[in-house]
PDB file of C-alpha atoms in Angstrom:
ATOM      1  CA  UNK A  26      51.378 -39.046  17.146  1.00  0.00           C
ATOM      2  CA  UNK A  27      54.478 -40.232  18.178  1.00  0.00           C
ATOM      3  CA  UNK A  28      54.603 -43.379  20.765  1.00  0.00           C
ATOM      4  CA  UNK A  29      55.934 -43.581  24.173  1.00  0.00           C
ATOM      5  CA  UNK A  30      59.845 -43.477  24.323  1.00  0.00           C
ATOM      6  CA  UNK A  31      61.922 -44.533  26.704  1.00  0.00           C
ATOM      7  CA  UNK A  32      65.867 -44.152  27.292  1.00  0.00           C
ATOM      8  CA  UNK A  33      68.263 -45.997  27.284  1.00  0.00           C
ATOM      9  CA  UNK A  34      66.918 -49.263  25.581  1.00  0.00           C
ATOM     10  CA  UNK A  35      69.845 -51.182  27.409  1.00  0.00           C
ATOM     11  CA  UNK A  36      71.876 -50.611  30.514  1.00  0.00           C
ATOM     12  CA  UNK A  37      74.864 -52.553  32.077  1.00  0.00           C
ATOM     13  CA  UNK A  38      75.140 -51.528  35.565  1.00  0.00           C
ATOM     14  CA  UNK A  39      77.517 -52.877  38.579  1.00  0.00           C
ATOM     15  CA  UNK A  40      75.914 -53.991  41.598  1.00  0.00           C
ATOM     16  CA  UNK A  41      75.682 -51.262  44.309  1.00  0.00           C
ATOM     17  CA  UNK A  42      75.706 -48.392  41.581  1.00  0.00           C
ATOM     18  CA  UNK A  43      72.414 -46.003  40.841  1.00  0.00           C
ATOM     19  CA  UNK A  44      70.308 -45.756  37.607  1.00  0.00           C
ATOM     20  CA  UNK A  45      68.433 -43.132  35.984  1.00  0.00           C
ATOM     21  CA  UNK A  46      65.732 -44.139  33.032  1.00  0.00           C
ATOM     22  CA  UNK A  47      64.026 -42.055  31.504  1.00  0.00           C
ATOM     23  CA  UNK A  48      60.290 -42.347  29.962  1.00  0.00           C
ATOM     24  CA  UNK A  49      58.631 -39.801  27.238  1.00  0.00           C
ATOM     25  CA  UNK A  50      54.810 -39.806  27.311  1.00  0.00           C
ATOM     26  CA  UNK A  51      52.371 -39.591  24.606  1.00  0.00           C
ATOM     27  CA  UNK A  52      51.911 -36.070  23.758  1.00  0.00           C
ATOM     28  CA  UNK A  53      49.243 -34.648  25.604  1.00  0.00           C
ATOM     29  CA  UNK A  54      49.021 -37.691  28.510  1.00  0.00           C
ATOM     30  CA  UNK A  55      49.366 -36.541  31.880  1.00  0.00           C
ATOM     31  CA  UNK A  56      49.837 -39.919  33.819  1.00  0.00           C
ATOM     32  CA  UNK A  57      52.895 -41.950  33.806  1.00  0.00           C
ATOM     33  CA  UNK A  58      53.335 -45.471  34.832  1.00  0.00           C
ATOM     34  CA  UNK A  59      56.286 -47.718  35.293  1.00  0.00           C
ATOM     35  CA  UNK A  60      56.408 -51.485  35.444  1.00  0.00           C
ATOM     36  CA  UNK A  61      58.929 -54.331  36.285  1.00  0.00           C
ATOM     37  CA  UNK A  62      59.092 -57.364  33.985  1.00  0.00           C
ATOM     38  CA  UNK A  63      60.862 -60.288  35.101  1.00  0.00           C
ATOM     39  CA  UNK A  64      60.773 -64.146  34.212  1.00  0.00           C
ATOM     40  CA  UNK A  65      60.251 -64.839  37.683  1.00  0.00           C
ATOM     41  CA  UNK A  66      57.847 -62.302  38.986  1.00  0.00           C
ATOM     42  CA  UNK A  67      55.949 -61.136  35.920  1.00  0.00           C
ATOM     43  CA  UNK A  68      54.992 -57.780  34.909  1.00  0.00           C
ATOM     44  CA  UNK A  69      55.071 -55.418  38.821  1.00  0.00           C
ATOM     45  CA  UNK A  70      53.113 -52.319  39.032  1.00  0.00           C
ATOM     46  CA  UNK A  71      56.043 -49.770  40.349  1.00  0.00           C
ATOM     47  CA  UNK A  72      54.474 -46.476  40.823  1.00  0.00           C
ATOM     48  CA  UNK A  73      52.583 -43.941  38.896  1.00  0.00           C
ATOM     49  CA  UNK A  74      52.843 -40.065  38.387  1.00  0.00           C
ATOM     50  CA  UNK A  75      49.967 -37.899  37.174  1.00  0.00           C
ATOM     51  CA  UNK A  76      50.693 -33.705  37.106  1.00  0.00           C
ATOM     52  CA  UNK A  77      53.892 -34.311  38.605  1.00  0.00           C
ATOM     53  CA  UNK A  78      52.471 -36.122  41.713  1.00  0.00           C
ATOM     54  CA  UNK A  79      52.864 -39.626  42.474  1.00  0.00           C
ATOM     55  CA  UNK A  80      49.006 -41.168  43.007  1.00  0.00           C
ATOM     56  CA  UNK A  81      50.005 -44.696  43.490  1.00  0.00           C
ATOM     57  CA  UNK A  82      53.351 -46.822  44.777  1.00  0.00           C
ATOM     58  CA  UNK A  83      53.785 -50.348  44.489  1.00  0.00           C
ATOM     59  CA  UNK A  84      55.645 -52.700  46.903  1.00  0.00           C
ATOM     60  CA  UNK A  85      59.149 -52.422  46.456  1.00  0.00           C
ATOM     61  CA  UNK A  86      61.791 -50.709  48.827  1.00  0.00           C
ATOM     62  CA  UNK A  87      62.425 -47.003  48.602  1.00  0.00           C
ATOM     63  CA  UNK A  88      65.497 -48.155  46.638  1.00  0.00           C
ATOM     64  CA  UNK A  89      63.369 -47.365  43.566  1.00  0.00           C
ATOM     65  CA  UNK A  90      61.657 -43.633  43.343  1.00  0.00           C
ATOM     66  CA  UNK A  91      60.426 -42.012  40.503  1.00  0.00           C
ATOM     67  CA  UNK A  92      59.325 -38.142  39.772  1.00  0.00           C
ATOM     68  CA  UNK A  93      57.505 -36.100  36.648  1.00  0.00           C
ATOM     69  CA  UNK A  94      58.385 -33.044  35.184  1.00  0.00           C
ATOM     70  CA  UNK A  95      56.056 -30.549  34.191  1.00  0.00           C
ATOM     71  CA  UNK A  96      56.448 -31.507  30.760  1.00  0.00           C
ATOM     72  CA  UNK A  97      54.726 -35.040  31.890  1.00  0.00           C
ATOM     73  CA  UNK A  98      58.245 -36.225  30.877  1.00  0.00           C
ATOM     74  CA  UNK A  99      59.735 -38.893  33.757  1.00  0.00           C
ATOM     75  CA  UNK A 100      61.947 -40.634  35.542  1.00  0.00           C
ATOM     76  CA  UNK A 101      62.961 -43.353  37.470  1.00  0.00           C
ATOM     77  CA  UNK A 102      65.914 -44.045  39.759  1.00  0.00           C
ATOM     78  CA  UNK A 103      67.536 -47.245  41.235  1.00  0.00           C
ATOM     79  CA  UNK A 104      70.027 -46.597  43.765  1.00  0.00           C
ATOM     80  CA  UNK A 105      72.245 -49.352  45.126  1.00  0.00           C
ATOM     81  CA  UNK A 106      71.600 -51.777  42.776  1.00  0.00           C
ATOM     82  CA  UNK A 107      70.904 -55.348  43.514  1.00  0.00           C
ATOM     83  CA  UNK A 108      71.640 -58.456  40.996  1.00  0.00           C
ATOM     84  CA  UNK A 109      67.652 -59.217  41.337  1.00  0.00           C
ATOM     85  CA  UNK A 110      66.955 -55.743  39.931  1.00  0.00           C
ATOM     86  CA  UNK A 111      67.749 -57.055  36.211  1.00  0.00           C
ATOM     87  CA  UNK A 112      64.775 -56.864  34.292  1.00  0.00           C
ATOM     88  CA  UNK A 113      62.413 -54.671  31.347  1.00  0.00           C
ATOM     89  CA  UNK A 114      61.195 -51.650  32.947  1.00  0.00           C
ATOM     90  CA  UNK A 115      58.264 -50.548  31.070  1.00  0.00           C
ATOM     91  CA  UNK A 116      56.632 -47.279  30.995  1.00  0.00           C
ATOM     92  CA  UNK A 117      53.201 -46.407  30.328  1.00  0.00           C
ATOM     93  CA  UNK A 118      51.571 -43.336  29.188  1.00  0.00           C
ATOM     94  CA  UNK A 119      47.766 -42.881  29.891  1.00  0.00           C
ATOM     95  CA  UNK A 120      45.528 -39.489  29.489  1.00  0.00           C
ATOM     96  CA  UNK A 121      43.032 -39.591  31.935  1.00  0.00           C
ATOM     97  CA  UNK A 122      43.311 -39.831  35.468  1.00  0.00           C
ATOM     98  CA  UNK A 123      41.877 -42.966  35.572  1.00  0.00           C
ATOM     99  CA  UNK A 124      40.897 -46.062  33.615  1.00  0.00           C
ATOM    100  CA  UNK A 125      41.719 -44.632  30.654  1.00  0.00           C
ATOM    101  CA  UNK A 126      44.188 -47.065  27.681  1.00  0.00           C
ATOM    102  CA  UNK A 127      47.728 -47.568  28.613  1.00  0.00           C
ATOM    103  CA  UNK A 128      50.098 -47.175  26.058  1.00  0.00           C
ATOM    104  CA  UNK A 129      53.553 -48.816  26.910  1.00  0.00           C
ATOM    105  CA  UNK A 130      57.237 -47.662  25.584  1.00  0.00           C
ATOM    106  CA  UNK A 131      59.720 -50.634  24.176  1.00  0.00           C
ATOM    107  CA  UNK A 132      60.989 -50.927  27.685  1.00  0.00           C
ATOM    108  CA  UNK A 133      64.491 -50.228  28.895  1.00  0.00           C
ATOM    109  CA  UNK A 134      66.644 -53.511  29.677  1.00  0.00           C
ATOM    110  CA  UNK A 135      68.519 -53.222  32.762  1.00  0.00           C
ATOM    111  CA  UNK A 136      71.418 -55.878  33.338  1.00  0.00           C
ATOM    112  CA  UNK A 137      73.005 -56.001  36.824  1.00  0.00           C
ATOM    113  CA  UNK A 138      76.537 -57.753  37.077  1.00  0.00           C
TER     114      UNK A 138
ATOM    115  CA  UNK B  30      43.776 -57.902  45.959  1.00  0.00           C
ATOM    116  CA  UNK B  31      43.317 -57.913  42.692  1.00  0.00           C
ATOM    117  CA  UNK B  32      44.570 -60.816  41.065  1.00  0.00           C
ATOM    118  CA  UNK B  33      44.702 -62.301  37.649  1.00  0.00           C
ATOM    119  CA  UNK B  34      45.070 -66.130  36.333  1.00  0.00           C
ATOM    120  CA  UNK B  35      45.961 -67.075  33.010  1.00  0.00           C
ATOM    121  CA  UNK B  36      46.782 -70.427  31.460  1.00  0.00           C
ATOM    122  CA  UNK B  37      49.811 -71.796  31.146  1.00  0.00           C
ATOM    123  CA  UNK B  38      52.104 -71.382  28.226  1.00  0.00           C
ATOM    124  CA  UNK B  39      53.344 -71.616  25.749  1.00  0.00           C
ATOM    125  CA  UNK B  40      50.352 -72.700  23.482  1.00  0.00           C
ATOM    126  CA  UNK B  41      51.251 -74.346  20.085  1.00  0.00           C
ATOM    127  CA  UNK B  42      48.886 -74.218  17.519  1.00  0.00           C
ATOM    128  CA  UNK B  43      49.189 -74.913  13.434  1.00  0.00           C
ATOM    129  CA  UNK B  44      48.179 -71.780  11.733  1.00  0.00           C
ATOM    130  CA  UNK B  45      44.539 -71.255  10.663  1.00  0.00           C
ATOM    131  CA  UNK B  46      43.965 -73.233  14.676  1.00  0.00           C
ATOM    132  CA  UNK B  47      40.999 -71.971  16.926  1.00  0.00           C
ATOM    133  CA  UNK B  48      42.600 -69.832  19.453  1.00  0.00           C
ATOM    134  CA  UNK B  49      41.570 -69.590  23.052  1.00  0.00           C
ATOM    135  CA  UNK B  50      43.494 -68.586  26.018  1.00  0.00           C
ATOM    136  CA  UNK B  51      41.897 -68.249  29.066  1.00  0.00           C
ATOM    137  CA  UNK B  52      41.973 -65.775  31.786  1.00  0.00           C
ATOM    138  CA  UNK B  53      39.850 -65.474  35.088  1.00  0.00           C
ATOM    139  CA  UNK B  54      40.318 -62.607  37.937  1.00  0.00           C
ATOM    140  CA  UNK B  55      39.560 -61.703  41.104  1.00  0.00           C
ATOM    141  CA  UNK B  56      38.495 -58.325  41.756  1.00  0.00           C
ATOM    142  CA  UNK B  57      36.846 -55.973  44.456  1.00  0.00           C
ATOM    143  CA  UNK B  58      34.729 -53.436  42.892  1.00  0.00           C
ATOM    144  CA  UNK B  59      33.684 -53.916  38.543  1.00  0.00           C
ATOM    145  CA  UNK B  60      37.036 -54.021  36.979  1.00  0.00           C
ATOM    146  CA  UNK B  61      37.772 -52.923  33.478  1.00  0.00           C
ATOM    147  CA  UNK B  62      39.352 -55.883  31.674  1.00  0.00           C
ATOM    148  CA  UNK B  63      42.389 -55.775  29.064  1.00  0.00           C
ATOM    149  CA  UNK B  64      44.268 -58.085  26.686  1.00  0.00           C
ATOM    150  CA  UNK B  65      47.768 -56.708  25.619  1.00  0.00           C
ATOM    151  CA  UNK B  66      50.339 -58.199  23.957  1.00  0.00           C
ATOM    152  CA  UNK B  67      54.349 -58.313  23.616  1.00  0.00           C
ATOM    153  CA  UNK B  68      56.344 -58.828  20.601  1.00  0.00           C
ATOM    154  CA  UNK B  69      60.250 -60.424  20.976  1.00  0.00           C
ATOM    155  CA  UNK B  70      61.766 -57.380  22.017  1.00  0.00           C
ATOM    156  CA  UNK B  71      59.379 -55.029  22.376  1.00  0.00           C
ATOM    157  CA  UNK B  72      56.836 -53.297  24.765  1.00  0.00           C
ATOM    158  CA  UNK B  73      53.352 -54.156  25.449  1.00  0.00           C
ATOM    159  CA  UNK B  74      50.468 -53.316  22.978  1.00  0.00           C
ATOM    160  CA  UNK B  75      46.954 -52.990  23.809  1.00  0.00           C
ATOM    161  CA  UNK B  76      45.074 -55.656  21.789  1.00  0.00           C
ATOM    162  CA  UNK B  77      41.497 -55.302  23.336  1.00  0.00           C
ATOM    163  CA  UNK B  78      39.515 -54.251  25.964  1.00  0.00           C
ATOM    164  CA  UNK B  79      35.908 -54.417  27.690  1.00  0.00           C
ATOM    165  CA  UNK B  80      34.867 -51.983  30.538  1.00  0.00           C
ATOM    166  CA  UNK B  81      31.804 -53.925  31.835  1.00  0.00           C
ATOM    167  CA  UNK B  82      29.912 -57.098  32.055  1.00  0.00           C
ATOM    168  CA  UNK B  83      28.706 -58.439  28.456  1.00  0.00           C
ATOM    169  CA  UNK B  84      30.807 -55.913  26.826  1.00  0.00           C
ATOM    170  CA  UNK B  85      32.536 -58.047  23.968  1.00  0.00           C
ATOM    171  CA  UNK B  86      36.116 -55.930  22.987  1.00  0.00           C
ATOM    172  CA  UNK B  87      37.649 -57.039  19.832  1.00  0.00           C
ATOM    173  CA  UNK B  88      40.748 -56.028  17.415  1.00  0.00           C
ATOM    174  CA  UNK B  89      42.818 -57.757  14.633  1.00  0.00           C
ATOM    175  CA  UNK B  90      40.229 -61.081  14.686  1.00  0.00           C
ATOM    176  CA  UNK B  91      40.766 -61.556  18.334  1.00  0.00           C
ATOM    177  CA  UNK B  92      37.859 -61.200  20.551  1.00  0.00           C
ATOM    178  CA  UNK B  93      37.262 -60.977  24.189  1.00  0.00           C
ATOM    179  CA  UNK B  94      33.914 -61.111  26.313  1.00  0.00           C
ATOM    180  CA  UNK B  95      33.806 -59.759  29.686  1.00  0.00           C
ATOM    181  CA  UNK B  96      31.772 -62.823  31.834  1.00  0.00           C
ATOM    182  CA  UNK B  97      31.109 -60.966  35.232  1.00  0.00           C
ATOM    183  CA  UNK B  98      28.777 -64.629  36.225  1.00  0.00           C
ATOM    184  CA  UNK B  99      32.095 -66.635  35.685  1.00  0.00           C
ATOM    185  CA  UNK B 100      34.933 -63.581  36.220  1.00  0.00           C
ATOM    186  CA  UNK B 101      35.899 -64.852  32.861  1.00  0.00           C
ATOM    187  CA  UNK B 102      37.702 -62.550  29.837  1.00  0.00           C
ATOM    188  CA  UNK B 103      38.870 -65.739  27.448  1.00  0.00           C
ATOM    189  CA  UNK B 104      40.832 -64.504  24.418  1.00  0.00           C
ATOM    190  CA  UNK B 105      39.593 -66.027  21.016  1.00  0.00           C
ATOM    191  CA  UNK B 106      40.822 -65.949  17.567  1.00  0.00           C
ATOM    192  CA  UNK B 107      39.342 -68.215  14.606  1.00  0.00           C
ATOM    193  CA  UNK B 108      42.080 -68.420  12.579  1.00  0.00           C
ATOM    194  CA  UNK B 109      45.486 -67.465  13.932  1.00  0.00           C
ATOM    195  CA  UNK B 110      48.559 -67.018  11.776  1.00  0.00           C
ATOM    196  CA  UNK B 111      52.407 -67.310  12.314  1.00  0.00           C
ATOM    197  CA  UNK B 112      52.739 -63.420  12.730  1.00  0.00           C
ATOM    198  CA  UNK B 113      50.430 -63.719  16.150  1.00  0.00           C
ATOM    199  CA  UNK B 114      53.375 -65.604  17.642  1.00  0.00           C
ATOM    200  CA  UNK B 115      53.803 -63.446  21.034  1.00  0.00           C
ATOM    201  CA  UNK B 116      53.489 -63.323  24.676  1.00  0.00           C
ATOM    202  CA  UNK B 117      49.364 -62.325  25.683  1.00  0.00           C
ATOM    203  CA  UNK B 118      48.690 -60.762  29.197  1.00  0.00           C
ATOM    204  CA  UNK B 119      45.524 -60.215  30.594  1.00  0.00           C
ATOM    205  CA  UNK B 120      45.255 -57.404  33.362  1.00  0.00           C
ATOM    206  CA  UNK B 121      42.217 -55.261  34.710  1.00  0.00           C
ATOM    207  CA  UNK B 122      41.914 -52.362  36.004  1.00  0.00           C
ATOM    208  CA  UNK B 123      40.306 -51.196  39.393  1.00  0.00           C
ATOM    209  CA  UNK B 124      40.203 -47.840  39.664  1.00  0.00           C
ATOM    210  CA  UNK B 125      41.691 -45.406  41.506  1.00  0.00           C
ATOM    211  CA  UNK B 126      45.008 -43.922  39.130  1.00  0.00           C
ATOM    212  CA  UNK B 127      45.963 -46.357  36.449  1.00  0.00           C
ATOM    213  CA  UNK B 128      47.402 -49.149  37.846  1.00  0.00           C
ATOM    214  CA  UNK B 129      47.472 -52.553  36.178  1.00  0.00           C
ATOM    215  CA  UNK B 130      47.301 -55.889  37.540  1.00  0.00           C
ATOM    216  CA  UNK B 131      48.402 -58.321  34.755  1.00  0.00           C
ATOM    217  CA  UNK B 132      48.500 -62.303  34.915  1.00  0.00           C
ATOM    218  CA  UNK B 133      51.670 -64.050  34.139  1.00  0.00           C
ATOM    219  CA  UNK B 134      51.405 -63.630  30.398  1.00  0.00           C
ATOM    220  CA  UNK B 135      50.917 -66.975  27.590  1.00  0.00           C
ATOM    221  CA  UNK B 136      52.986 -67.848  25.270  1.00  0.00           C
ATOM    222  CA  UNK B 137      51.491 -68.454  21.975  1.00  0.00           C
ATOM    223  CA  UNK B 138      53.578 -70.247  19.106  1.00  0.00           C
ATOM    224  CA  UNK B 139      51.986 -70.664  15.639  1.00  0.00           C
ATOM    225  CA  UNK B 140      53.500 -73.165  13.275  1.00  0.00           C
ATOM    226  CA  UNK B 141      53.111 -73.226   9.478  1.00  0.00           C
TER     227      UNK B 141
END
């Protein structure tokens, strides 16, 4: 089976601009979930989708939102981009609805200047 | 909340060491425990995991036993080699969707 994908792998953004990435799921998972890694903070729990509905948010601002297709494919968006917002975003596929393995993408590098 | 406290990093060892890396959490409800870890450059991959107390998870030489008396999941290998270099993260798992809370993450290093 082919692994979780995620694109782009790297992204150069000006501050105040929007983002889109994008995050393939293991065939046949149903619940996406996207992280933040930073040096400073660590890995963040951002939100997660299951069957196109989003089950669970973390705490950051509405700035970040997310959404599934029905394909399980999804995606996350960034608008107004902040110089703190530089980091790995990692997505996560999963097949259950809960507790099941995560399996993570490579991550997409985000670089705000 | 859920919280999760590793050691601090990084961890230098000569290969063929006795690994350990410890990690203790704080949890409401019986968590399900997890060791993953990250490659220069890449993602996160799920090295082992334990769903309840005494349940020992193990992959690749490293083991893991989950110690509900001490909230305890220490990560032990007998005899690491260069190629383990990496970053290790513990997390768990409470329920309710898939969310992860991971600790900071340890840095191994593994000298020839």
């Amino acid at each position: 089976k082919a692994g979780v994908t995620q694109t782009p792998r790297y992204l150069i953004k000006t501050r105040g601009q929007q983002v889109t990435l994008s995050c393939s799921p293991i065939s046949g998972h149903r619940s996406v979930s996207w992280y933040q890694q930073t040096p400073g903070q660590g890995l963040q729990f951002l939100f997660e989708y299951f069957s196109e509905t989003q089950r669970n948010k973390g705490n950051f601002p509405g700035r970040f939102s997310g959404r599934q297709f029905s394909n399980s494919r999804s995606e996350m968006n960034v608008s107004t981009l902040e110089l703190g917002d530089s980091a790995l975003y990692l997505c996560a596929s999963s097949q259950g609805t809960s507790g099941y393995e995560q399996y993570f993408g490579p991550g997409t590098r985000l670089t705000v200047t | 909340g859920d919280s999760v406290t590793q050691m601090e990093g990084p961890v230098t060892l000569s290969e063929e060491a006795f690994l350990t890396i410890n990690c203790t959490y704080t949890a409401t409800g019986y968590p399900s425990l997890f060791w993953y870890v990250q490659y220069p450059g890449e993602g996160l991959q799920l090295l082992l995991k334990a769903t309840k107390a005494d349940d020992k998870g193990s992959n690749k030489g490293f083991e893991a036993t989950y110690r509900k008396e001490t909230t305890s999941f220490h990560l032990e290998k007998g005899s690491v080699q260069v190629s383990d270099s990496a970053v290790y993260f513990c997390a768990l798992f409470t329920g309710g969707g898939n969310k992860l809370t991971f600790g900071t993450g340890t840095q191994l290093k593994v000298e020839l």
